[in-house]
């Protein structure tokens, strides 16, 4: 066949693929709304930052200084004072009943201690039944105390206590900022790897793939025709996720949109190649679905650093995480969105994805070419 | 006169199992050739080798004048294939299916439209041209499927049990379509389990355990075995152990 005929054949195939997608309205609507739903749900539900911290204050002998400190806590949107008492014994039952998350114990004579420059005693007691939340609360409370110290008049800023935690790039400590890049990668994985695997294995199951393989179409034409429409869908999804993140959570976007879309395309192609590979190696839609679930969705969620930091994984899993494309993609997206990083900073991650894509494409086309057994 | 299909000592093994065992068949241009055999005799494997879906283990095969291994692309341009399973897209309309296959086979948009309309009106499917294929009765689908396989006017068309599950009237119509195709010069290579259909073929072969046990015109085969129907020939060859037990 001559080149124009090949393009014509490819176009006919892409049109058919688009018709499949457009005709399956339910799936289409789900796929289009998915990024929106995920950003909103994940953004609100799974957060590692803590809001509405219930604070118990024990202030045995209130004075100017302690009242100022308390004002810092009440003035901070995150803390809600549930009890103020003079005696420390009050705290214990509050913790037991789960009515307080943290207690601030101010020893008597805070003002005088500050005036004298002698060590003042502050104690933070945190409910650490959920260690992550506990650590976070501790950090927040420490930050409030730090702010109070800085506001002290003159040289009264003696070394009272210095738990200063500074969160770079995410000063507001919004966990949603960290989630959105992970969500984009998750949505892309779903649309590319899983949908391609399912749609290709459906052709295999129904026998239409046989007809295509008997036709003059070449394997690359079939693969390209299959993945092109999903690439479009993937693009729409990235944009939806970004807009949703920005509108609902005011997630910042500091870098280049073009670079982000380019990186997303690269990542989507990796996913599509994976999907083709999975479909080529499985014999039914069901197996392909399970295969893409275990082979792409799980690692993209658990081993990518989306929820659990890679550094906190046991070393065998850390090692495995290196071959999870999402792990690299998330670094790229976080870099672009939150840090405004450019290609100078991210070329290594991009290179890793490009290498993955090349390897996957070669293997996918090869196993596709291996004629049906 | 060149042969439409030329098979010499074709063998295909899967591990230790020999699915097709050194078969040789010649099919003339314009012939309706019946390719018979019990389930598991190796028919489908042989067809898959001929249409390029499987590579032969040894031996050679030429289809429409080209080698199926070394000139597979030339072969694929010149053949049509209708598999056991209904293989049009259910979620597309007949017209969309026609557009797709016409495009894949390199027909121009003009040709696709002209041939598509002619085909649909011949089949009496104009009213449902824009309805989803999934809503059509099986017999209509099979006829449509055959016509789509013939859309690019192939030199050879392979039909793998095309009439499975179709009512007798539709089967009759289907065979009229096969004859019409053969009359236009297309060679038809067809497998079937219906022995009355086997009688319609110009020539036929019967495969048993990967080998061709008999080949010839229906009349010659009946004479050779001294029986009155292909059904009896088939039973003698294909199921020698159970034939007496009945």
mmCIF file of N, CA and C in Angstrom, chain A residues 1 5-6 8-10 12-13 16 19-21 23-24 202-219 371-373, chain B residues 14 48 51-54 72-73 76-77 79 81 83 85-93 96 99-101 103-109 112 132:
data_model
loop_
_atom_site.group_PDB
_atom_site.id
_atom_site.type_symbol
_atom_site.label_atom_id
_atom_site.label_comp_id
_atom_site.label_asym_id
_atom_site.label_seq_id
_atom_site.Cartn_x
_atom_site.Cartn_y
_atom_site.Cartn_z
ATOM 1 N N UNK A 1 0.830 -1.197 0.000
ATOM 2 C CA UNK A 1 0.000 0.000 0.000
ATOM 3 C C UNK A 1 0.859 1.238 0.000
ATOM 4 N N UNK A 5 -2.693 5.758 1.151
ATOM 5 C CA UNK A 5 -3.648 4.694 1.469
ATOM 6 C C UNK A 5 -3.474 4.227 2.911
ATOM 7 N N UNK A 6 -2.223 4.150 3.344
ATOM 8 C CA UNK A 6 -1.958 3.754 4.726
ATOM 9 C C UNK A 6 -2.584 4.741 5.700
ATOM 10 N N UNK A 8 -5.063 6.733 5.065
ATOM 11 C CA UNK A 8 -6.504 6.604 4.937
ATOM 12 C C UNK A 8 -7.002 5.429 5.780
ATOM 13 N N UNK A 9 -6.263 4.319 5.705
ATOM 14 C CA UNK A 9 -6.628 3.135 6.482
ATOM 15 C C UNK A 9 -6.567 3.440 7.974
ATOM 16 N N UNK A 10 -5.493 4.154 8.361
ATOM 17 C CA UNK A 10 -5.333 4.508 9.773
ATOM 18 C C UNK A 10 -6.468 5.414 10.218
ATOM 19 N N UNK A 12 -9.487 5.601 8.977
ATOM 20 C CA UNK A 12 -10.709 4.813 9.103
ATOM 21 C C UNK A 12 -10.728 4.084 10.445
ATOM 22 N N UNK A 13 -9.556 3.614 10.843
ATOM 23 C CA UNK A 13 -9.465 2.868 12.096
ATOM 24 C C UNK A 13 -9.683 3.779 13.300
ATOM 25 N N UNK A 16 -13.319 4.665 13.691
ATOM 26 C CA UNK A 16 -14.043 3.548 14.286
ATOM 27 C C UNK A 16 -13.821 3.504 15.801
ATOM 28 N N UNK A 19 -15.759 6.134 17.455
ATOM 29 C CA UNK A 19 -17.181 5.776 17.514
ATOM 30 C C UNK A 19 -17.442 4.853 18.694
ATOM 31 N N UNK A 20 -16.538 3.860 18.883
ATOM 32 C CA UNK A 20 -16.692 2.961 20.041
ATOM 33 C C UNK A 20 -16.790 3.775 21.328
ATOM 34 N N UNK A 21 -15.856 4.712 21.450
ATOM 35 C CA UNK A 21 -15.772 5.474 22.697
ATOM 36 C C UNK A 21 -16.992 6.368 22.870
ATOM 37 N N UNK A 23 -19.900 6.022 21.542
ATOM 38 C CA UNK A 23 -21.155 5.292 21.624
ATOM 39 C C UNK A 23 -21.380 4.703 23.014
ATOM 40 N N UNK A 24 -20.299 4.394 23.688
ATOM 41 C CA UNK A 24 -20.417 3.854 25.036
ATOM 42 C C UNK A 24 -20.516 5.031 26.009
ATOM 43 N N UNK A 202 -10.946 -6.759 24.251
ATOM 44 C CA UNK A 202 -12.314 -6.983 23.800
ATOM 45 C C UNK A 202 -12.314 -7.405 22.330
ATOM 46 N N UNK A 203 -11.469 -6.773 21.541
ATOM 47 C CA UNK A 203 -11.374 -7.154 20.128
ATOM 48 C C UNK A 203 -10.861 -8.583 19.990
ATOM 49 N N UNK A 204 -9.960 -8.927 20.897
ATOM 50 C CA UNK A 204 -9.400 -10.272 20.869
ATOM 51 C C UNK A 204 -10.492 -11.285 21.206
ATOM 52 N N UNK A 205 -11.260 -10.945 22.240
ATOM 53 C CA UNK A 205 -12.299 -11.851 22.720
ATOM 54 C C UNK A 205 -13.398 -12.017 21.676
ATOM 55 N N UNK A 206 -13.772 -10.943 21.018
ATOM 56 C CA UNK A 206 -14.880 -11.009 20.072
ATOM 57 C C UNK A 206 -14.481 -11.533 18.713
ATOM 58 N N UNK A 207 -13.162 -11.634 18.469
ATOM 59 C CA UNK A 207 -12.720 -12.159 17.185
ATOM 60 C C UNK A 207 -12.486 -11.094 16.135
ATOM 61 N N UNK A 208 -12.752 -9.830 16.479
ATOM 62 C CA UNK A 208 -12.548 -8.785 15.480
ATOM 63 C C UNK A 208 -11.059 -8.515 15.257
ATOM 64 N N UNK A 209 -10.245 -8.803 16.286
ATOM 65 C CA UNK A 209 -8.809 -8.575 16.123
ATOM 66 C C UNK A 209 -8.246 -9.472 15.030
ATOM 67 N N UNK A 210 -8.775 -10.701 14.986
ATOM 68 C CA UNK A 210 -8.355 -11.634 13.938
ATOM 69 C C UNK A 210 -8.582 -11.008 12.562
ATOM 70 N N UNK A 211 -9.768 -10.446 12.394
ATOM 71 C CA UNK A 211 -10.107 -9.828 11.113
ATOM 72 C C UNK A 211 -9.133 -8.697 10.799
ATOM 73 N N UNK A 212 -8.800 -7.921 11.830
ATOM 74 C CA UNK A 212 -7.868 -6.811 11.611
ATOM 75 C C UNK A 212 -6.490 -7.324 11.242
ATOM 76 N N UNK A 213 -6.074 -8.425 11.893
ATOM 77 C CA UNK A 213 -4.737 -8.959 11.625
ATOM 78 C C UNK A 213 -4.655 -9.591 10.249
ATOM 79 N N UNK A 214 -5.798 -10.073 9.752
ATOM 80 C CA UNK A 214 -5.822 -10.659 8.414
ATOM 81 C C UNK A 214 -5.827 -9.552 7.353
ATOM 82 N N UNK A 215 -6.260 -8.366 7.760
ATOM 83 C CA UNK A 215 -6.329 -7.245 6.814
ATOM 84 C C UNK A 215 -4.928 -6.704 6.542
ATOM 85 N N UNK A 216 -4.800 -5.813 5.551
ATOM 86 C CA UNK A 216 -3.478 -5.261 5.245
ATOM 87 C C UNK A 216 -2.961 -4.291 6.309
ATOM 88 N N UNK A 217 -3.746 -4.002 7.334
ATOM 89 C CA UNK A 217 -3.255 -3.120 8.391
ATOM 90 C C UNK A 217 -2.004 -3.717 9.010
ATOM 91 N N UNK A 218 -1.039 -2.858 9.343
ATOM 92 C CA UNK A 218 0.152 -3.340 10.024
ATOM 93 C C UNK A 218 -0.028 -3.204 11.527
ATOM 94 N N UNK A 219 0.725 -3.987 12.300
ATOM 95 C CA UNK A 219 0.579 -3.913 13.755
ATOM 96 C C UNK A 219 0.678 -2.490 14.284
ATOM 97 N N UNK A 371 2.026 -13.825 16.107
ATOM 98 C CA UNK A 371 0.663 -14.098 15.661
ATOM 99 C C UNK A 371 -0.146 -14.848 16.717
ATOM 100 N N UNK A 372 -1.430 -14.721 16.642
ATOM 101 C CA UNK A 372 -2.306 -15.393 17.598
ATOM 102 C C UNK A 372 -2.017 -16.885 17.618
ATOM 103 N N UNK A 373 -1.870 -17.426 18.803
ATOM 104 C CA UNK A 373 -1.477 -18.837 18.885
ATOM 105 C C UNK A 373 -2.609 -19.762 18.437
ATOM 106 N N UNK B 14 2.056 -27.784 17.314
ATOM 107 C CA UNK B 14 2.056 -27.017 18.563
ATOM 108 C C UNK B 14 2.744 -27.897 19.593
ATOM 109 N N UNK B 48 -5.866 -20.776 9.328
ATOM 110 C CA UNK B 48 -5.083 -19.691 9.938
ATOM 111 C C UNK B 48 -3.706 -19.581 9.302
ATOM 112 N N UNK B 51 -4.256 -17.812 5.879
ATOM 113 C CA UNK B 51 -4.541 -16.377 5.897
ATOM 114 C C UNK B 51 -3.465 -15.594 6.641
ATOM 115 N N UNK B 52 -2.419 -16.280 7.084
ATOM 116 C CA UNK B 52 -1.288 -15.565 7.665
ATOM 117 C C UNK B 52 -1.386 -15.290 9.150
ATOM 118 N N UNK B 53 -2.326 -15.927 9.842
ATOM 119 C CA UNK B 53 -2.416 -15.728 11.284
ATOM 120 C C UNK B 53 -1.474 -16.656 12.034
ATOM 121 N N UNK B 54 -1.065 -17.745 11.390
ATOM 122 C CA UNK B 54 -0.125 -18.686 11.994
ATOM 123 C C UNK B 54 0.974 -18.972 10.981
ATOM 124 N N UNK B 72 3.343 -12.129 2.803
ATOM 125 C CA UNK B 72 2.097 -12.103 3.569
ATOM 126 C C UNK B 72 1.264 -10.851 3.287
ATOM 127 N N UNK B 73 1.953 -9.719 3.090
ATOM 128 C CA UNK B 73 1.173 -8.496 2.877
ATOM 129 C C UNK B 73 0.417 -8.522 1.545
ATOM 130 N N UNK B 76 -2.540 -10.711 2.061
ATOM 131 C CA UNK B 76 -3.608 -10.124 2.871
ATOM 132 C C UNK B 76 -4.440 -9.107 2.095
ATOM 133 N N UNK B 77 -3.814 -8.445 1.098
ATOM 134 C CA UNK B 77 -4.572 -7.491 0.293
ATOM 135 C C UNK B 77 -5.604 -8.199 -0.583
ATOM 136 N N UNK B 79 -7.166 -11.280 -0.028
ATOM 137 C CA UNK B 79 -8.090 -12.276 0.523
ATOM 138 C C UNK B 79 -9.158 -11.614 1.380
ATOM 139 N N UNK B 81 -11.886 -12.702 4.672
ATOM 140 C CA UNK B 81 -11.953 -13.726 5.704
ATOM 141 C C UNK B 81 -13.178 -13.503 6.570
ATOM 142 N N UNK B 83 -14.719 -15.257 9.936
ATOM 143 C CA UNK B 83 -14.369 -16.273 10.934
ATOM 144 C C UNK B 83 -15.612 -16.951 11.483
ATOM 145 N N UNK B 85 -16.649 -16.878 14.426
ATOM 146 C CA UNK B 85 -17.395 -15.949 15.248
ATOM 147 C C UNK B 85 -17.866 -14.804 14.383
ATOM 148 N N UNK B 86 -19.007 -14.263 14.710
ATOM 149 C CA UNK B 86 -19.480 -13.087 14.011
ATOM 150 C C UNK B 86 -18.485 -11.964 14.267
ATOM 151 N N UNK B 87 -17.957 -11.366 13.207
ATOM 152 C CA UNK B 87 -16.821 -10.485 13.462
ATOM 153 C C UNK B 87 -16.982 -9.055 12.975
ATOM 154 N N UNK B 88 -18.206 -8.595 12.838
ATOM 155 C CA UNK B 88 -18.395 -7.162 12.614
ATOM 156 C C UNK B 88 -18.503 -6.503 13.984
ATOM 157 N N UNK B 89 -18.419 -5.180 14.009
ATOM 158 C CA UNK B 89 -18.535 -4.479 15.281
ATOM 159 C C UNK B 89 -20.005 -4.244 15.611
ATOM 160 N N UNK B 90 -20.409 -4.810 16.736
ATOM 161 C CA UNK B 90 -21.797 -4.743 17.181
ATOM 162 C C UNK B 90 -22.256 -3.324 17.494
ATOM 163 N N UNK B 91 -21.330 -2.513 17.980
ATOM 164 C CA UNK B 91 -21.729 -1.168 18.402
ATOM 165 C C UNK B 91 -21.574 -0.141 17.282
ATOM 166 N N UNK B 92 -21.361 -0.646 16.061
ATOM 167 C CA UNK B 92 -21.359 0.253 14.902
ATOM 168 C C UNK B 92 -22.548 -0.131 14.011
ATOM 169 N N UNK B 93 -22.921 0.752 13.096
ATOM 170 C CA UNK B 93 -24.004 0.446 12.168
ATOM 171 C C UNK B 93 -23.420 -0.306 10.972
ATOM 172 N N UNK B 96 -21.270 1.991 8.992
ATOM 173 C CA UNK B 96 -19.994 2.320 9.635
ATOM 174 C C UNK B 96 -19.008 1.169 9.521
ATOM 175 N N UNK B 99 -17.682 1.345 6.034
ATOM 176 C CA UNK B 99 -16.696 2.415 5.910
ATOM 177 C C UNK B 99 -15.349 1.993 6.502
ATOM 178 N N UNK B 100 -15.422 1.359 7.654
ATOM 179 C CA UNK B 100 -14.192 0.921 8.312
ATOM 180 C C UNK B 100 -13.406 -0.054 7.434
ATOM 181 N N UNK B 101 -14.065 -1.137 6.991
ATOM 182 C CA UNK B 101 -13.336 -2.159 6.248
ATOM 183 C C UNK B 101 -12.894 -1.653 4.884
ATOM 184 N N UNK B 103 -12.021 1.377 4.246
ATOM 185 C CA UNK B 103 -10.846 2.193 4.515
ATOM 186 C C UNK B 103 -9.614 1.354 4.770
ATOM 187 N N UNK B 104 -9.791 0.299 5.588
ATOM 188 C CA UNK B 104 -8.661 -0.569 5.919
ATOM 189 C C UNK B 104 -8.087 -1.206 4.655
ATOM 190 N N UNK B 105 -8.968 -1.558 3.708
ATOM 191 C CA UNK B 105 -8.498 -2.225 2.499
ATOM 192 C C UNK B 105 -8.126 -1.242 1.397
ATOM 193 N N UNK B 106 -8.068 0.034 1.754
ATOM 194 C CA UNK B 106 -7.535 1.007 0.819
ATOM 195 C C UNK B 106 -8.491 1.431 -0.278
ATOM 196 N N UNK B 107 -9.799 1.245 -0.089
ATOM 197 C CA UNK B 107 -10.754 1.746 -1.088
ATOM 198 C C UNK B 107 -10.918 3.257 -0.917
ATOM 199 N N UNK B 108 -11.236 3.929 -2.005
ATOM 200 C CA UNK B 108 -11.480 5.369 -1.902
ATOM 201 C C UNK B 108 -12.861 5.598 -1.292
ATOM 202 N N UNK B 109 -13.064 6.790 -0.735
ATOM 203 C CA UNK B 109 -14.353 7.108 -0.116
ATOM 204 C C UNK B 109 -15.507 6.925 -1.104
ATOM 205 N N UNK B 112 -16.199 3.273 -1.556
ATOM 206 C CA UNK B 112 -16.824 2.740 -0.348
ATOM 207 C C UNK B 112 -18.316 3.054 -0.356
ATOM 208 N N UNK B 132 -27.785 0.075 14.819
ATOM 209 C CA UNK B 132 -26.639 -0.675 15.334
ATOM 210 C C UNK B 132 -26.724 -2.136 14.904
#
